[in-house]
Coordinates of C-alpha atoms (C1' of nucleotides) in Angstrom, one line a residue:
Chain A
V183 CA -5.3 6.1 -32.7
D184 CA -3.7 8.1 -29.8
S185 CA -0.3 6.5 -30.1
T186 CA 1.6 9.0 -27.9
R187 CA -0.8 8.4 -25.0
D188 CA -0.3 4.7 -25.2
R189 CA 3.4 5.0 -25.3
L190 CA 3.3 7.2 -22.2
V191 CA 1.2 4.5 -20.3
D192 CA 3.6 1.8 -21.5
A193 CA 6.6 3.8 -20.2
A194 CA 4.9 4.4 -16.9
A195 CA 4.1 0.7 -16.5
R196 CA 7.6 -0.3 -17.3
L197 CA 9.2 2.1 -14.8
L198 CA 6.6 1.0 -12.2
D199 CA 7.6 -2.6 -12.6
E200 CA 11.3 -1.8 -12.4
G201 CA 11.5 0.6 -9.5
G202 CA 8.2 1.0 -7.9
P203 CA 6.0 4.2 -7.9
A204 CA 9.0 6.4 -6.9
A205 CA 10.8 5.5 -10.1
V206 CA 7.9 6.7 -12.3
T207 CA 9.1 10.3 -12.8
L208 CA 7.5 12.3 -15.6
R209 CA 10.9 13.1 -17.0
Q210 CA 11.8 9.4 -17.4
V211 CA 8.3 8.7 -18.7
G212 CA 8.7 11.4 -21.3
T213 CA 12.2 10.2 -22.3
L214 CA 11.0 6.6 -22.7
A215 CA 8.1 7.7 -24.8
G216 CA 10.2 9.9 -27.0
V217 CA 8.8 13.2 -25.9
S218 CA 9.7 16.0 -23.6
H219 CA 9.4 15.9 -19.9
N220 CA 6.2 17.8 -19.7
A221 CA 4.4 16.4 -22.7
P222 CA 2.4 14.1 -20.4
Y223 CA 0.5 17.1 -19.2
K224 CA -1.1 17.3 -22.7
H225 CA -2.6 13.8 -22.2
F226 CA -3.0 13.5 -18.4
A227 CA -4.1 16.1 -15.9
D228 CA -1.7 14.8 -13.3
K229 CA 0.9 12.3 -12.4
Q230 CA -1.9 10.5 -10.5
D231 CA -4.0 10.6 -13.6
L232 CA -1.3 8.9 -15.6
L233 CA -1.0 6.2 -12.9
A234 CA -4.7 5.8 -12.9
A235 CA -4.5 5.0 -16.6
V236 CA -1.9 2.3 -15.8
A237 CA -4.2 0.8 -13.2
A238 CA -7.2 0.8 -15.5
R239 CA -5.2 -0.9 -18.2
E240 CA -4.1 -3.6 -15.7
L241 CA -7.6 -4.0 -14.4
V242 CA -8.9 -4.6 -18.0
A243 CA -6.2 -7.2 -18.6
Q244 CA -7.0 -8.9 -15.4
Q245 CA -10.6 -9.1 -16.2
A246 CA -9.8 -10.6 -19.6
A247 CA -7.6 -13.2 -17.9
M248 CA -10.5 -14.0 -15.5
A249 CA -13.0 -14.5 -18.3
R250 CA -10.5 -16.7 -20.1
L251 CA -10.0 -18.8 -17.0
S252 CA -13.8 -19.1 -16.4
R253 CA -14.2 -20.9 -19.7
G254 CA -12.5 -24.3 -20.0
R255 CA -12.8 -25.2 -16.4
R256 CA -15.0 -28.0 -15.3
S257 CA -16.8 -27.4 -12.0
P258 CA -17.8 -24.0 -10.5
A259 CA -15.7 -24.8 -7.5
E260 CA -12.6 -25.3 -9.7
V261 CA -13.3 -22.0 -11.4
V262 CA -13.5 -20.1 -8.1
R263 CA -10.3 -21.8 -6.9
G264 CA -8.5 -21.0 -10.2
L265 CA -9.6 -17.4 -10.0
M266 CA -8.2 -17.1 -6.5
H267 CA -4.9 -18.6 -7.4
G268 CA -4.8 -16.5 -10.5
Y269 CA -5.2 -13.4 -8.4
V270 CA -2.4 -14.6 -6.0
R271 CA -0.1 -15.3 -8.9
W272 CA -0.6 -12.0 -10.5
G273 CA -0.1 -10.0 -7.3
T274 CA 3.0 -12.0 -6.4
R275 CA 4.6 -11.6 -9.8
H276 CA 3.8 -7.9 -10.3
P277 CA 3.9 -6.4 -6.8
A278 CA 4.0 -2.8 -8.0
R279 CA 1.1 -3.1 -10.4
F280 CA -0.8 -5.0 -7.7
K281 CA -0.3 -2.3 -5.1
L282 CA -1.2 0.5 -7.5
T283 CA -4.3 -1.2 -9.0
F284 CA -5.8 -2.1 -5.6
G285 CA -4.4 0.8 -3.7
S286 CA -6.4 4.0 -2.9
W287 CA -7.3 6.1 -5.8
T288 CA -7.9 9.8 -5.2
N289 CA -8.7 9.8 -8.8
D290 CA -12.2 8.7 -9.8
S291 CA -11.9 8.3 -13.5
P292 CA -14.9 6.6 -15.1
E293 CA -12.5 4.4 -17.1
L294 CA -11.2 3.0 -13.8
A295 CA -14.6 2.4 -12.2
Q296 CA -15.9 0.7 -15.3
A297 CA -13.0 -1.7 -15.4
A298 CA -13.3 -2.5 -11.7
T299 CA -17.0 -3.3 -12.1
A300 CA -16.4 -5.5 -15.1
A301 CA -13.7 -7.4 -13.4
R302 CA -15.9 -8.0 -10.4
T303 CA -18.9 -9.2 -12.4
A304 CA -17.0 -12.3 -13.6
F305 CA -16.1 -13.2 -10.0
V306 CA -19.6 -12.8 -8.7
A307 CA -21.0 -15.1 -11.4
A308 CA -18.4 -17.8 -10.5
V309 CA -19.2 -17.6 -6.8
A310 CA -23.0 -17.7 -7.4
A311 CA -22.5 -20.8 -9.6
A312 CA -20.4 -22.5 -7.0
Q313 CA -23.1 -21.8 -4.4
D314 CA -25.8 -23.2 -6.6
D315 CA -23.6 -26.2 -7.1
G316 CA -23.4 -26.7 -3.3
A317 CA -19.7 -26.3 -3.4
L318 CA -19.8 -23.1 -1.4
P319 CA -22.0 -22.4 1.6
P320 CA -25.2 -20.4 0.7
G321 CA -25.8 -16.8 1.5
D322 CA -25.5 -13.4 -0.1
P323 CA -23.2 -13.9 -3.1
D324 CA -22.1 -10.3 -2.8
R325 CA -20.9 -11.1 0.8
M326 CA -19.0 -14.2 -0.3
T327 CA -17.6 -12.3 -3.3
A328 CA -16.2 -9.8 -0.9
L329 CA -14.8 -12.3 1.6
L330 CA -12.9 -14.5 -0.9
P331 CA -10.9 -11.7 -2.7
A332 CA -10.3 -10.0 0.6
A333 CA -8.6 -13.1 2.0
A334 CA -6.5 -13.5 -1.2
H335 CA -5.7 -9.8 -1.3
G336 CA -4.6 -9.8 2.4
A337 CA -2.5 -12.9 1.9
V338 CA -0.6 -11.4 -1.0
D339 CA -0.2 -8.0 0.6
L340 CA 1.2 -9.5 3.8
A341 CA 3.4 -11.9 1.9
L342 CA 4.8 -9.0 -0.1
A343 CA 5.6 -7.1 3.1
G344 CA 7.2 -10.2 4.6
H345 CA 4.6 -10.4 7.3
L346 CA 3.1 -13.8 6.6
S347 CA 5.4 -16.2 8.3
P348 CA 8.0 -14.2 10.2
G349 CA 10.2 -16.9 11.6
G350 CA 10.7 -18.4 8.2
K351 CA 9.5 -21.6 9.8
G352 CA 5.8 -21.9 8.9
R353 CA 6.4 -20.7 5.4
A354 CA 2.7 -20.4 4.6
T355 CA 2.4 -19.0 1.1
P356 CA -0.6 -17.1 -0.1
D357 CA -1.5 -20.1 -2.2
D358 CA -1.6 -22.2 0.9
L359 CA -3.9 -19.8 2.7
V360 CA -6.3 -19.7 -0.3
D361 CA -6.4 -23.5 -0.3
D362 CA -6.9 -23.6 3.4
L363 CA -9.8 -21.1 3.2
L364 CA -11.5 -22.9 0.4
D365 CA -11.1 -26.3 2.0
H366 CA -12.8 -24.9 5.1
L367 CA -15.6 -23.4 3.2
I368 CA -16.3 -26.3 0.9
S369 CA -18.6 -28.4 2.9
S370 CA -18.8 -31.6 0.9
P371 CA -16.2 -34.0 2.2
S372 CA -16.0 -35.7 -1.2
R373 CA -14.5 -32.5 -2.5
R374 CA -11.5 -32.5 -0.2
G375 CA -8.3 -34.0 -1.4
A376 CA -9.0 -32.9 -5.0
R377 CA -7.2 -29.7 -4.2
A378 CA -3.7 -30.5 -5.4
S379 CA -4.9 -31.8 -8.8
E380 CA -7.0 -28.7 -9.4
R381 CA -4.1 -26.3 -8.9
R382 CA -3.3 -25.0 -12.4
Chain B
V1 CA 16.1 10.0 27.7
D2 CA 16.4 10.8 24.0
S3 CA 13.7 13.5 23.9
T4 CA 14.6 14.9 20.5
R5 CA 14.3 11.5 18.8
D6 CA 10.9 11.0 20.4
R7 CA 9.7 14.4 19.3
L8 CA 10.8 13.6 15.7
V9 CA 8.9 10.3 15.7
D10 CA 5.8 12.2 17.2
A11 CA 6.0 14.8 14.5
A12 CA 6.3 12.2 11.7
A13 CA 3.4 10.2 13.1
R14 CA 1.2 13.4 13.2
L15 CA 2.1 14.4 9.7
L16 CA 1.5 10.9 8.5
D17 CA -2.0 10.9 10.0
E18 CA -2.9 14.2 8.5
G19 CA -1.6 13.9 5.0
G20 CA -0.3 10.5 4.3
P21 CA 3.3 9.6 3.6
A22 CA 3.8 12.4 1.1
A23 CA 3.1 14.9 3.8
V24 CA 5.9 13.6 6.0
T25 CA 8.7 15.9 4.8
L26 CA 11.9 16.2 6.8
R27 CA 11.5 19.9 6.8
Q28 CA 8.1 19.8 8.4
V29 CA 9.2 17.1 10.8
G30 CA 12.1 19.2 11.9
T31 CA 9.9 22.3 12.3
L32 CA 7.3 20.5 14.4
A33 CA 10.0 19.0 16.6
G34 CA 11.6 22.4 17.0
V35 CA 14.9 21.6 15.2
S36 CA 16.3 22.3 11.8
H37 CA 15.3 20.5 8.7
N38 CA 18.3 18.2 8.7
A39 CA 18.6 17.4 12.3
P40 CA 16.7 14.1 11.8
Y41 CA 19.8 12.8 10.1
K42 CA 21.6 12.8 13.4
H43 CA 19.0 10.3 14.8
F44 CA 17.9 8.4 11.7
A45 CA 20.0 7.3 8.7
D46 CA 17.2 8.0 6.3
K47 CA 13.7 9.2 5.8
Q48 CA 12.7 5.5 5.6
D49 CA 14.5 4.9 8.9
L50 CA 12.4 7.5 10.5
L51 CA 9.2 6.0 9.1
A52 CA 10.4 2.5 10.3
A53 CA 10.6 4.0 13.8
V54 CA 7.0 5.2 13.5
A55 CA 5.9 1.8 12.4
A56 CA 7.8 0.1 15.2
R57 CA 6.1 2.3 17.8
E58 CA 2.7 1.6 16.3
L59 CA 3.4 -2.1 16.3
V60 CA 4.4 -2.0 20.0
A61 CA 1.2 -0.1 20.8
Q62 CA -0.9 -2.6 18.9
Q63 CA 0.7 -5.5 20.7
A64 CA -0.1 -3.9 24.0
A65 CA -3.7 -3.4 23.0
M66 CA -3.9 -7.0 21.9
A67 CA -2.5 -8.2 25.3
R68 CA -5.0 -6.0 27.1
L69 CA -7.8 -7.4 25.0
S70 CA -6.7 -11.0 25.6
R71 CA -7.3 -10.6 29.3
G72 CA -10.8 -10.0 30.5
R73 CA -12.5 -11.9 27.8
R74 CA -14.2 -15.1 28.5
S75 CA -13.9 -17.8 25.9
P76 CA -10.9 -18.2 23.5
A77 CA -13.3 -17.8 20.5
E78 CA -14.4 -14.4 21.9
V79 CA -10.7 -13.4 22.3
V80 CA -10.0 -14.3 18.7
R81 CA -13.0 -12.5 17.4
G82 CA -12.1 -9.4 19.5
L83 CA -8.6 -9.4 18.2
M84 CA -9.9 -9.5 14.6
H85 CA -12.3 -6.7 15.1
G86 CA -9.6 -4.7 17.0
Y87 CA -7.4 -5.0 14.0
V88 CA -10.1 -3.9 11.7
R89 CA -11.0 -0.9 13.9
W90 CA -7.4 0.2 14.1
G91 CA -6.8 -0.1 10.4
T92 CA -10.0 1.7 9.5
R93 CA -9.4 4.6 11.9
H94 CA -5.7 5.1 11.1
P95 CA -5.3 4.2 7.4
A96 CA -1.9 5.9 7.0
R97 CA -0.4 4.2 10.0
F98 CA -2.0 0.9 8.9
K99 CA -0.5 1.1 5.4
L100 CA 2.9 2.1 6.7
T101 CA 3.1 -0.6 9.4
F102 CA 2.0 -3.4 7.2
G103 CA 3.5 -2.2 4.0
S104 CA 6.8 -3.3 2.6
W105 CA 9.9 -2.3 4.6
T106 CA 13.1 -2.1 2.7
N107 CA 14.4 -1.4 6.2
D108 CA 15.1 -4.4 8.4
S109 CA 15.6 -2.8 11.7
P110 CA 15.8 -5.2 14.7
E111 CA 13.5 -2.9 16.6
L112 CA 10.8 -3.5 13.9
A113 CA 11.3 -7.2 13.7
Q114 CA 11.1 -7.7 17.4
A115 CA 7.9 -5.7 17.7
A116 CA 6.3 -7.7 14.9
T117 CA 7.2 -11.0 16.5
A118 CA 5.9 -9.9 19.9
A119 CA 2.6 -8.7 18.3
R120 CA 2.3 -12.0 16.5
T121 CA 2.9 -14.2 19.6
A122 CA -0.3 -13.0 21.3
F123 CA -2.4 -13.9 18.3
V124 CA -0.9 -17.3 17.9
A125 CA -1.6 -18.1 21.5
A126 CA -5.2 -17.0 21.2
V127 CA -5.8 -19.1 18.1
A128 CA -4.2 -22.2 19.6
A129 CA -6.4 -21.8 22.7
A130 CA -9.5 -21.5 20.5
Q131 CA -8.5 -24.6 18.6
D132 CA -8.0 -26.6 21.9
D133 CA -11.4 -25.3 22.9
G134 CA -12.9 -26.8 19.7
A135 CA -14.1 -23.3 18.6
L136 CA -11.8 -23.3 15.7
P137 CA -11.0 -26.2 13.4
P138 CA -7.8 -28.1 14.2
G139 CA -4.6 -27.9 12.2
D140 CA -1.3 -26.1 12.2
P141 CA -1.9 -23.0 14.4
D142 CA 0.7 -21.1 12.4
R143 CA -1.4 -21.7 9.3
M144 CA -4.6 -20.5 11.0
T145 CA -2.7 -17.6 12.5
A146 CA -1.7 -16.6 8.9
L147 CA -5.2 -17.0 7.4
L148 CA -7.2 -15.0 9.9
P149 CA -5.1 -11.8 9.9
A150 CA -4.7 -12.1 6.1
A151 CA -8.5 -12.0 5.7
A152 CA -8.8 -9.1 8.1
H153 CA -6.0 -7.3 6.5
G154 CA -7.3 -7.7 3.0
A155 CA -10.8 -6.6 4.1
V156 CA -9.4 -3.4 5.6
D157 CA -7.1 -2.7 2.7
L158 CA -9.8 -3.2 0.0
A159 CA -12.3 -1.2 2.0
L160 CA -9.8 1.7 2.3
A161 CA -9.3 1.6 -1.4
G162 CA -13.0 1.6 -2.0
H163 CA -12.9 -1.8 -3.6
L164 CA -15.0 -3.8 -1.2
S165 CA -18.6 -3.1 -2.3
P166 CA -18.4 -1.1 -5.5
G167 CA -22.1 -0.5 -6.2
G168 CA -22.7 0.8 -2.8
K169 CA -25.4 -1.8 -2.6
G170 CA -23.9 -4.7 -0.8
R171 CA -22.2 -2.4 1.7
A172 CA -20.2 -5.2 3.2
T173 CA -17.9 -3.7 5.9
P174 CA -14.6 -5.3 7.0
D175 CA -16.3 -6.2 10.3
D176 CA -19.0 -8.0 8.4
L177 CA -16.4 -10.1 6.5
V178 CA -14.6 -11.0 9.7
D179 CA -17.8 -12.2 11.3
D180 CA -18.7 -14.1 8.1
L181 CA -15.3 -15.9 8.1
L182 CA -15.4 -16.7 11.8
D183 CA -19.0 -18.0 11.5
H184 CA -17.9 -20.3 8.7
L185 CA -14.9 -21.6 10.7
I186 CA -16.6 -22.1 14.0
S187 CA -18.1 -25.5 13.6
S188 CA -20.1 -25.8 16.8
P189 CA -23.7 -24.7 16.0
S190 CA -24.2 -23.6 19.6
R191 CA -21.7 -20.9 19.0
R192 CA -23.7 -19.2 16.2
G193 CA -25.9 -16.3 17.2
A194 CA -23.7 -15.2 20.0
R195 CA -21.8 -13.1 17.5
A196 CA -23.6 -9.8 18.0
S197 CA -23.2 -9.8 21.8
E198 CA -19.5 -10.5 21.6
R199 CA -18.7 -7.5 19.3
R200 CA -16.8 -5.0 21.4
Chain C
dA236 C1' 27.5 14.2 20.7
dC237 C1' 24.2 17.2 18.6
dC238 C1' 22.8 20.9 15.7
dT239 C1' 22.9 24.5 11.9
dG240 C1' 23.1 27.1 7.2
dA241 C1' 24.3 26.7 2.6
dA242 C1' 24.4 24.0 -1.3
dC243 C1' 23.4 20.1 -4.9
dA244 C1' 20.6 17.2 -7.7
dC245 C1' 16.0 16.1 -8.6
dC246 C1' 11.0 16.3 -9.2
dG247 C1' 6.0 18.0 -10.1
dT248 C1' 4.0 21.6 -12.3
dT249 C1' 3.3 26.0 -14.9
dC250 C1' 3.8 29.2 -18.6
dA251 C1' 4.9 31.6 -22.7
dA252 C1' 6.0 30.3 -27.1
dG253 C1' 6.4 27.6 -31.2
dT254 C1' 4.1 24.4 -35.4
Chain D
dA200 C1' -4.2 20.2 -31.2
dC201 C1' 0.3 18.9 -29.6
dC202 C1' 4.8 19.8 -28.2
dT203 C1' 9.0 22.4 -26.2
dG204 C1' 12.5 25.2 -23.2
dA205 C1' 12.8 27.8 -19.3
dA206 C1' 11.5 28.6 -14.8
dC207 C1' 9.5 28.1 -9.9
dA208 C1' 8.8 25.9 -5.6
dC209 C1' 9.9 22.0 -3.2
dC210 C1' 12.2 17.9 -1.4
dG211 C1' 16.0 14.4 0.2
dT212 C1' 20.5 14.4 1.2
dT213 C1' 25.4 16.0 2.0
dC214 C1' 28.9 18.9 4.0
dA215 C1' 31.6 22.1 6.3
dA216 C1' 31.3 24.4 10.4
dG217 C1' 29.8 25.5 14.9
dT218 C1' 29.0 24.3 20.5

DNA sequence: ACCTGAACACCGTTCAAGT
DNA sequence: ACCTGAACACCGTTCAAGT
């Protein structure tokens, strides 16, 4: 219905992908959307408000991808591992969107908060199922659901900054670290070794 | 010897702490350092070059703190835990410096690379010692030395962005996640429970 | 070698005005 | 209700010039 607004968000996302946050100038956004350089102010209070809309859209898309991935997998442990690798893949492929979406928002739009909660719910459910299955150690699922994404997030963020394996010798990728962590957490010895075949 | 350069870095660090990267304007930096608004260009090629100097200084200070902490502790496991909590404490208290230091550098100054390698060396040694001690599971120490900081980094970064415990219910702090991870990794049952007394 | 004042291009944001 | 052109304050960067 609000086509102009969508085109503005599209343009902002494209500029973000191409040149990072600094490249998202309202003048370029306006030009790409076919309006003047200050038309965005009729749809968004701020430049930050526009970026928050981009983040919210990305978060909704990611939640949909997670829900899609949660179906069609076999064991809960495979679902959790797939979600982790999906997060890594998304962050690695779209660094600018990744940093924006999970960076600090001074903006507290309800649209954003709702998308974040929805995306989180799918992950909590997968973790709880894996715990019930005995594939993950027991304990507060909220705690485990904080630890696992934190590790994946940190691995991606450090890798993007070039801080993961400095000498270029170890060459530990974020995917490697995710597998290492899950291997350490998955207690059942019979589960080990099935790692490679589960990856995508 | 180069007093003006030091004063410029000081000013940039102060502005960074107070208002984030956007508040670090060369005009303000110059004014705080007592020079004109374009004097920084005689000491740094770029604004990014100035920020890289701030990051390098922070990295050197953090490495010194790590070395200090590595002495005076008893067991290798306690050293590793202390280093992890030190990282969390530093990132939580100085968010802007944390994001700058471990963010992406387009700048590849040797000063920065050297500081990063030195800071990393202390951590690798502590992890290897803990593995020899049986307090951490065996394996490539470079791999473990990538996983542990990645988890700590991700926990801090998500917490700073408000993404760790959304409902405000779970209230998992980065320190909690670090303890959870180490508790899961430390295999020896006799080690569990000594956690609280080791913290700081 | 280090610093300065003036200037340029650019950006976020505002405002009066148009339809 | 949505859009535009002009304008303001600000910033990174450059340059000619000073000591």
